[in-house]
Short mmCIF file of C-alpha atoms and ligand atoms in Angstrom, two decimals:
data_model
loop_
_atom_site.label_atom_id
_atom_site.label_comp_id
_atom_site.label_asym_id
_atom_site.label_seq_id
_atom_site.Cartn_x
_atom_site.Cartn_y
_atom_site.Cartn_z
CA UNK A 1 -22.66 -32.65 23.37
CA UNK A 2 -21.48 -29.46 22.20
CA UNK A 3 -20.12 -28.82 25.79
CA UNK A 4 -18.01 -31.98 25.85
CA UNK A 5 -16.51 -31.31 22.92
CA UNK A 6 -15.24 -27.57 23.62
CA UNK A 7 -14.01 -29.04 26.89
CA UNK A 8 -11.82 -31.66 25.32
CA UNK A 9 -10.84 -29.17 22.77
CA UNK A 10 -9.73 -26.39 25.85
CA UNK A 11 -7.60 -28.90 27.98
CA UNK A 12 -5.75 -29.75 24.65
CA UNK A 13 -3.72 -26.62 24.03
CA UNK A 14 -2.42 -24.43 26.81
CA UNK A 15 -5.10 -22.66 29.48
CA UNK A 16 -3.69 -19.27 29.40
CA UNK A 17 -7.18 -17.14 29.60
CA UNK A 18 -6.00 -16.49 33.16
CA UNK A 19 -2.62 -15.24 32.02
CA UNK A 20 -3.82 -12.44 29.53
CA UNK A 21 -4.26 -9.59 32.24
CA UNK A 22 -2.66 -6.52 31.10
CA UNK A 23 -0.10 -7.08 34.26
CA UNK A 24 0.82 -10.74 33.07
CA UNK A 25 1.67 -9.45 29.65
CA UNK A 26 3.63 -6.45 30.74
CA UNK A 27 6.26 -9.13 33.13
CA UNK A 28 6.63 -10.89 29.99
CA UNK A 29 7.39 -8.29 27.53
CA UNK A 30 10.29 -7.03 29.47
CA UNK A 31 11.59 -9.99 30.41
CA UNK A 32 11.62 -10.71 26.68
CA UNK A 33 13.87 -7.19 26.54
CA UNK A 34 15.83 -8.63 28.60
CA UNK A 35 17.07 -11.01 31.27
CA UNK A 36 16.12 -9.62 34.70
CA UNK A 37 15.62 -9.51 38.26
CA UNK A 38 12.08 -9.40 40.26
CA UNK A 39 13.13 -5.72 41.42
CA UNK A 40 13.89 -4.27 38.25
CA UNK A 41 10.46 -5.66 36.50
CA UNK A 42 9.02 -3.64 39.70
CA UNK A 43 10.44 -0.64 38.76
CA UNK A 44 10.16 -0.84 35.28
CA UNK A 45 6.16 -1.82 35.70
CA UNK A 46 5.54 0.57 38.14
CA UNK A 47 4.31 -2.34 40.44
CA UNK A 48 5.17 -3.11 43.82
CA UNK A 49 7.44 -6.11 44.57
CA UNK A 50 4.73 -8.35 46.33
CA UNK A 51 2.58 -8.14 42.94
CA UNK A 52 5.48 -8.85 40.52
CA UNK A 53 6.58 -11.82 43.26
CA UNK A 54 2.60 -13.02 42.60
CA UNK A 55 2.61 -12.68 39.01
CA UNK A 56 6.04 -14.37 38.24
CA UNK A 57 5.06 -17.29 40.36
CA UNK A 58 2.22 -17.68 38.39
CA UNK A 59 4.18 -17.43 35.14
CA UNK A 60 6.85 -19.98 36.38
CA UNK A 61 4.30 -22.52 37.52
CA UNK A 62 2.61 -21.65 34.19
CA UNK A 63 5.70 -22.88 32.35
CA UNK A 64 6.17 -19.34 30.80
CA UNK A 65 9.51 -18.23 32.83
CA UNK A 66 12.55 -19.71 34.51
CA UNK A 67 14.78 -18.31 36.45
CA UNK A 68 18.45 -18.45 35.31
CA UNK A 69 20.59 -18.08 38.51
CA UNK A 70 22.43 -14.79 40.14
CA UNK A 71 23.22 -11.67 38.90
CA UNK A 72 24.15 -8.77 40.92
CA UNK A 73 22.71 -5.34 39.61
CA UNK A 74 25.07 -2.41 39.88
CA UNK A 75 28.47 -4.29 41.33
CA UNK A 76 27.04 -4.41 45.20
CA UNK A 77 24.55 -5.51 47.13
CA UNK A 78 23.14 -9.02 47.52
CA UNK A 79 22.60 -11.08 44.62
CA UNK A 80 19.41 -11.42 42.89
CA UNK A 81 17.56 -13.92 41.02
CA UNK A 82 17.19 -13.29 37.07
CA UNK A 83 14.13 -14.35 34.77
CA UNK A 84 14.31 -15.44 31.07
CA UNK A 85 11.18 -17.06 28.73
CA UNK A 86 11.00 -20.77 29.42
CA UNK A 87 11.37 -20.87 25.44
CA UNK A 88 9.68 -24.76 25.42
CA UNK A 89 7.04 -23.27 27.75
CA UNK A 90 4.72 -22.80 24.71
CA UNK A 91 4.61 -22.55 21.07
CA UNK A 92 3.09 -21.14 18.39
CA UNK A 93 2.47 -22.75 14.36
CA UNK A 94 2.64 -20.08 12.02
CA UNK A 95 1.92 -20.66 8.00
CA UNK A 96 1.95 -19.28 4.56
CA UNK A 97 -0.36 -20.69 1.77
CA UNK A 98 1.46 -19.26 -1.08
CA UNK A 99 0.29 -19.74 -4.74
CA UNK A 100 2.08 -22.94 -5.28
CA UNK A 101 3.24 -24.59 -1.64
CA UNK A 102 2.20 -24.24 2.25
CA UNK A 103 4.80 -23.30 4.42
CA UNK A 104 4.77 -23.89 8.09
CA UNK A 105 7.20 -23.05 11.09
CA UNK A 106 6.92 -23.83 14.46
CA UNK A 107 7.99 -21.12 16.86
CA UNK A 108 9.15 -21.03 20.51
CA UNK A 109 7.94 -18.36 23.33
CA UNK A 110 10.89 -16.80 22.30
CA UNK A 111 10.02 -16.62 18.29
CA UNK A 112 12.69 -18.60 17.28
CA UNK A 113 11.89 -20.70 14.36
CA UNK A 114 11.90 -24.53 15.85
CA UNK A 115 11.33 -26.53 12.91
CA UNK A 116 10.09 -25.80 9.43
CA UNK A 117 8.12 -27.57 6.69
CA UNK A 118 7.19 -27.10 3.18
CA UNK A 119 4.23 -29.44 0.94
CA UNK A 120 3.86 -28.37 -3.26
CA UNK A 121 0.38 -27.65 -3.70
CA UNK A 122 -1.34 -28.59 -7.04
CA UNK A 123 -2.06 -25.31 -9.51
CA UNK A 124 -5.77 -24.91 -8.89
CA UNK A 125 -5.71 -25.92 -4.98
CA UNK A 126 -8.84 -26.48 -3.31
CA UNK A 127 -9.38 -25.20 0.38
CA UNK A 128 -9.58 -29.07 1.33
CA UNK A 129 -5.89 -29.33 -0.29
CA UNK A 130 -5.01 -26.92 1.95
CA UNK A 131 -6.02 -28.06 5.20
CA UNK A 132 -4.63 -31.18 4.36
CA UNK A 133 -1.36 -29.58 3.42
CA UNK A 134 -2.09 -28.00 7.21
CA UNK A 135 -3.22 -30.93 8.91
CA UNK A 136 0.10 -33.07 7.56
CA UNK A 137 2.34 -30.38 9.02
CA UNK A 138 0.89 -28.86 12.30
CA UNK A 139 0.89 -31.70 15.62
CA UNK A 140 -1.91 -29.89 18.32
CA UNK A 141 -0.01 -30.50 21.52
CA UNK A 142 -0.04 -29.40 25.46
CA UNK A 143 1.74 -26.24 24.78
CA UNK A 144 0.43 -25.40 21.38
CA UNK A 145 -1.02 -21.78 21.82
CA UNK A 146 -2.79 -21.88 17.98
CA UNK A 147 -2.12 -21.45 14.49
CA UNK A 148 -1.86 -18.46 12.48
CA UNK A 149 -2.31 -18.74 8.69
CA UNK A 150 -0.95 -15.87 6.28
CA UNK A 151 -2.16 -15.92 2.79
CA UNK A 152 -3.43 -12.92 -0.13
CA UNK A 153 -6.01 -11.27 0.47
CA UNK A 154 -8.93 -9.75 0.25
CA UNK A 155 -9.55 -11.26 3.11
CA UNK A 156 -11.66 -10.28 6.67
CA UNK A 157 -9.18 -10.30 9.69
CA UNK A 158 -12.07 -10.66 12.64
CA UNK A 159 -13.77 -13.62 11.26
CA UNK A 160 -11.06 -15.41 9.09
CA UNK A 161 -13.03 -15.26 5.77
CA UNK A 162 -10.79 -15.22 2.37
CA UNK A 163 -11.11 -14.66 -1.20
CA UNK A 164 -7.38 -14.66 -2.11
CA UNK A 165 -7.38 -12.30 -5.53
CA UNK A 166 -6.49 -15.10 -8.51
CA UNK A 167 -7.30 -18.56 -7.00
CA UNK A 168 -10.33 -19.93 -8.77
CA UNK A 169 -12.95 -21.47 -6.05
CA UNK A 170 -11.75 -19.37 -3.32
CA UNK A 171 -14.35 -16.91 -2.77
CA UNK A 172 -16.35 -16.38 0.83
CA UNK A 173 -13.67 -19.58 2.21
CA UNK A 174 -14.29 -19.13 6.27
CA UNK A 175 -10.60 -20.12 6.37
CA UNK A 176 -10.51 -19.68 10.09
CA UNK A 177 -13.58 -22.27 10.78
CA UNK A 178 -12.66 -24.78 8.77
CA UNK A 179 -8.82 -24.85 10.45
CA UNK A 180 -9.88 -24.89 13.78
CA UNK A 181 -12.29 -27.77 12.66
CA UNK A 182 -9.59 -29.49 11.07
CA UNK A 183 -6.73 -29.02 13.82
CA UNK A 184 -8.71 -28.84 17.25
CA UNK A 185 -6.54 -25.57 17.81
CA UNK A 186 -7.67 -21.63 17.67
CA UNK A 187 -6.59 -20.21 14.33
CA UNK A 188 -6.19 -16.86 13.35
CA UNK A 189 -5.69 -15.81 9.72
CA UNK A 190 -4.51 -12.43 8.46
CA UNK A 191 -2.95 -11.27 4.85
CA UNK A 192 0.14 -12.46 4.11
CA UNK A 193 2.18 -8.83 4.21
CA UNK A 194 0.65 -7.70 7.15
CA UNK A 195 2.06 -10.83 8.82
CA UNK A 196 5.66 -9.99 7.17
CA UNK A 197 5.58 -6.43 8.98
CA UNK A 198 4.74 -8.11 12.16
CA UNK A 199 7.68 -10.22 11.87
CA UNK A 200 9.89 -7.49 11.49
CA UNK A 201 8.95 -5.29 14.22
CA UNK A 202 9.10 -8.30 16.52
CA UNK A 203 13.10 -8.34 15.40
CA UNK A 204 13.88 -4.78 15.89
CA UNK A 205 12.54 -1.42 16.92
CA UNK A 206 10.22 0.07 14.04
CA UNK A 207 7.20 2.77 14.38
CA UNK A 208 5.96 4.10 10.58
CA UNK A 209 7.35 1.55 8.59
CA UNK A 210 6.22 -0.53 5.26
CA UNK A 211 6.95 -4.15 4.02
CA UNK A 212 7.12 -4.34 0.82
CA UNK A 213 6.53 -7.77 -0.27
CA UNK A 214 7.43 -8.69 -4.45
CA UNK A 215 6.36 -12.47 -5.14
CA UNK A 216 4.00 -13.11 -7.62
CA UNK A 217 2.09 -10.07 -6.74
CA UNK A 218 3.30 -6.70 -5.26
CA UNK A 219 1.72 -5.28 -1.52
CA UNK A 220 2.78 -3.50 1.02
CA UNK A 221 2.50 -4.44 5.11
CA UNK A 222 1.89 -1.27 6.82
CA UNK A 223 3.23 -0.50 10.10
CA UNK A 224 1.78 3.34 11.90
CA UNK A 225 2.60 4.04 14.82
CA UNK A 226 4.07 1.15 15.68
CA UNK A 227 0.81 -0.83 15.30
CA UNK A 228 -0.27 -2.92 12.21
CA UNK A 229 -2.63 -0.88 9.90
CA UNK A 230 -5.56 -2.98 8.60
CA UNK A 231 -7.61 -0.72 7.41
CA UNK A 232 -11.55 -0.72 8.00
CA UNK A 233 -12.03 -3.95 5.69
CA UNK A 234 -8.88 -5.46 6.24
CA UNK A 235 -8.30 -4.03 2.56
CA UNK A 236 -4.90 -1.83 3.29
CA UNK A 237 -1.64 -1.87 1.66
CA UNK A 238 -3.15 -3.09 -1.86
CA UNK A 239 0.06 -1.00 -3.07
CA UNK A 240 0.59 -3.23 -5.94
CA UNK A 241 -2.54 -1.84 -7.30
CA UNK A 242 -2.43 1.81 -7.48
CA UNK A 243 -1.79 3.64 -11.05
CA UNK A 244 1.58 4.38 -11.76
CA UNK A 245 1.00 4.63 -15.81
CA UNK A 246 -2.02 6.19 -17.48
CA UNK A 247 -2.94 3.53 -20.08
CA UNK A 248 0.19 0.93 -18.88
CA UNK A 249 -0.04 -2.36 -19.86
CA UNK A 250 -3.34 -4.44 -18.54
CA UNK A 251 -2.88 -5.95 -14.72
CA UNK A 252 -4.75 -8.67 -13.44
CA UNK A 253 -6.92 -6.90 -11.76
CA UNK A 254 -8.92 -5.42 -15.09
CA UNK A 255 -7.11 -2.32 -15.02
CA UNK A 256 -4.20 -0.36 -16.28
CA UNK A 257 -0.83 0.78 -15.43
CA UNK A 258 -0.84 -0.39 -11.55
CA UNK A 259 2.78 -0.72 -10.31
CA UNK A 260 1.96 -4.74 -10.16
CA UNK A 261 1.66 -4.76 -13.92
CA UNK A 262 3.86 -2.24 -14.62
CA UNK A 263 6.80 -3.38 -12.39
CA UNK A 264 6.07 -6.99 -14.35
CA UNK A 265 6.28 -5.86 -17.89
CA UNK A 266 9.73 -4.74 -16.84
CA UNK A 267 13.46 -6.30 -16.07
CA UNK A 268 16.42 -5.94 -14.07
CA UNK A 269 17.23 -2.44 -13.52
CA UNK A 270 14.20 -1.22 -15.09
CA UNK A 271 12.05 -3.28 -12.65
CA UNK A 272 14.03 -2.03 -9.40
CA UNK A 273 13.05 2.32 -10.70
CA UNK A 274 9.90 1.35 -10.92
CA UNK A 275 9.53 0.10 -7.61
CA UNK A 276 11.67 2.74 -6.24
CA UNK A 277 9.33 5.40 -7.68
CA UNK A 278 6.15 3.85 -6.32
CA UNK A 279 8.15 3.49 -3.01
CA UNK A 280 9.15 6.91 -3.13
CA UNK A 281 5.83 8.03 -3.57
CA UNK A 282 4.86 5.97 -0.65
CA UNK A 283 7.19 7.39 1.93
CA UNK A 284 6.01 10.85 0.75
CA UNK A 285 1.86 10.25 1.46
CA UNK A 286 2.59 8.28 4.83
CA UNK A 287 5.98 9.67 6.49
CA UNK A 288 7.95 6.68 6.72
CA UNK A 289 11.24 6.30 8.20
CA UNK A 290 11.43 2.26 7.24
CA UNK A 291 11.34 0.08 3.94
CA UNK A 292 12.35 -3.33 3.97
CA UNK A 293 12.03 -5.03 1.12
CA UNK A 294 10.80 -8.70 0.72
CA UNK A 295 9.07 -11.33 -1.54
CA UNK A 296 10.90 -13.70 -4.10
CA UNK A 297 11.91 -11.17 -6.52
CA UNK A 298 13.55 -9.37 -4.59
CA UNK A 299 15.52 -12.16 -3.15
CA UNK A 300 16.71 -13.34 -6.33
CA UNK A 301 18.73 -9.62 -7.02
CA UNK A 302 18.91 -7.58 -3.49
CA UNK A 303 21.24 -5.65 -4.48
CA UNK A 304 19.59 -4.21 -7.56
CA UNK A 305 16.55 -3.05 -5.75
CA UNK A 306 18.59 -1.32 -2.84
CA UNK A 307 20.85 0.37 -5.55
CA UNK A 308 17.59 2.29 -6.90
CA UNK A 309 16.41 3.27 -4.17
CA UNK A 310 19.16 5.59 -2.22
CA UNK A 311 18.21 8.61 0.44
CA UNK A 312 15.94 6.06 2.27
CA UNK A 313 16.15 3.89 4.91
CA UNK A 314 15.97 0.45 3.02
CA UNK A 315 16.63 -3.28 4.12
CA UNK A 316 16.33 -6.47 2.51
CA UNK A 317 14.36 -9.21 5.41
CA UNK A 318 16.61 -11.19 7.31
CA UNK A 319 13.84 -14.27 7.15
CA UNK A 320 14.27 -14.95 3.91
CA UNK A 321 11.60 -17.37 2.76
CA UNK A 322 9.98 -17.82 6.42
CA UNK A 323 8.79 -14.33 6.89
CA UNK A 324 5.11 -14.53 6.50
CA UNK A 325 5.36 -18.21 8.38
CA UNK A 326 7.22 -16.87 11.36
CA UNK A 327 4.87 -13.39 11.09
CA UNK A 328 1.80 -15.47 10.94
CA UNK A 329 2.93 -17.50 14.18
CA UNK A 330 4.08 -14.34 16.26
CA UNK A 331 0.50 -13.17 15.65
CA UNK A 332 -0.76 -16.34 17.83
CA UNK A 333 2.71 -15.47 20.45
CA UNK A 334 2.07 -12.01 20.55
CA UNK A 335 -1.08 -12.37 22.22
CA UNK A 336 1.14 -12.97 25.56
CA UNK A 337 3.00 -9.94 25.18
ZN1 LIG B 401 -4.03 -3.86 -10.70
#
């Protein structure tokens, strides 16, 4: 029984354990750089043309690429054929249970954001609301790759187990289990900023880098060496809770003076310095050459965060209220590339 089951649940979303070699992935993260020709993904791979000719066959019978038509490279010479991403070839659900809604988008191979949803959730949610919530808004499909599910953490990354810090009757939750249950799709759950950095590296070129996400609580997504740092127990970038004021006012996690609290007990301009300092103190211990800056509070008044902080290189997210949604779906997509 158990055997009929995962079968019916593996011909339901795309078969693409045969397109994970390190090759496949390689012809599909330059031709996501960039529109181009058999011969150039041969040069650029260090492959020879017969084995990029195999492996793009295989991707464009897969659904993954298309070609696009002529173009000549460098003027002379005969024409060649040019790849792109089939962008309907598969997609990827990607969603953010936040403290008082979930929010879902569904992204193309391409990451582009092809529909979005939003359901309240009750104050004092349950983990069934939840996958509800999930189950109303994410249709398993053909070409569905999987789900990835951003929320607060602690939480474990491997095995999907959460115990979001201030939701009563969310401790030990196997998240990840229950979802896949639920949906009939793999599901991968990781904390809500680490999801947000991912999102942002996927739109531009970033190595040391830090999210900083300011919504109800305060953390930081951590990006070293151009990889997502996790930590050994999934624990890093609880920034919101390091001192910044011997015997500050009381923060919610039993202690005093973290930036969380601190930066809460204060307004407007007063709130952006104290960000700035514990920012500034973060660029010092880690090296970074990248803030962005995220999270509802900081989209209500941009402006007055990026005013405190001048001398470093600081951005405000261009995703607005779908970062962690999109971030949590290009962790599912960026298993191809
Ligand atoms: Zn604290």
């Amino acid at each position: 029984m158990p055997l009929i089951k995962a079968t019916l649940l593996h011909n339901r979303h795309v078969d693409l354990t045969s397109l994970r070699s390190h090759n496949d992935r390689t012809v599909l993260r330059l031709v996501r750089s960039g529109a181009l020709s058999r011969a150039s993904i041969a040069a650029e791979a260090g492959l020879t043309p017969q084995a990029v000719s195999k492996i793009v066959a295989r991707l464009i019978s897969a659904g993954l690429l298309e070609e696009t038509g002529a173009v000549r490279d460098g003027g002379r010479g005969k024409p060649r054929t040019s790849l792109r991403l089939a962008a309907g070839g598969a997609c990827a659900y990607g969603a953010y249970v936040d403290r008082d809604e979930v929010r879902v988008v569904r992204l193309d191979l391409t990451g582009e954001v092809v529909s979005a949803s939003v359901v309240p959730l009750a104050p004092m949610f349950t983990p069934p609301d939840v996958l509800d919530a999930l189950a109303a808004l994410v249709e398993p499909g053909e070409r569905v790759l999987g789900l990835g599910i951003g929320i607060a953490g602690p939480l474990d990354f491997r095995d999907g187990v959460v115990s979001p810090n201030g939701l009563p009757g969310w401790s030990g939750v196997p998240l990840k289990t229950l979802a896949e249950e639920r949906l009939g799709l793999p599901v991968v759950v990781d904390k809500d900023t680490n999801v947000a950095v991912l999102a942002e590296a996927w739109r531009r070129s970033m190595q040391d880098a830090a999210l900083v996400f300011v919504g109800t609580g305060l953390g930081v997504g951590l990006l070293l060496g151009g990889e997502v740092h996790r930590g050994a127990r999934s624990g890093a970038g609880e920034f919101g809770h390091t001192t910044i004021q011997l015997d500050g006012p009381l923060c919610v996690c039993g202690r005093r003076g973290c930036v969380e609290a601190v930066h809460a007990a204060a307004h407007g301009e007063e709130a952006a310095r104290v960000l700035a300092a514990a920012v500034g103190n973060l660029v010092q211990l880690l090296d970074l050459d990248q803030i962005v800056l995220s999270g509802r509070k900081v989209l209500e008044s941009p402006d007055l965060y990026l005013r405190a902080m001048p001398g470093l290189d600081v951005s405000v997210t261009s995703y607005g209220d779908d970062l962690v949604p999109v971030g949590a779906g290009l962790l599912v997509l960026g298993e191809l590339f």
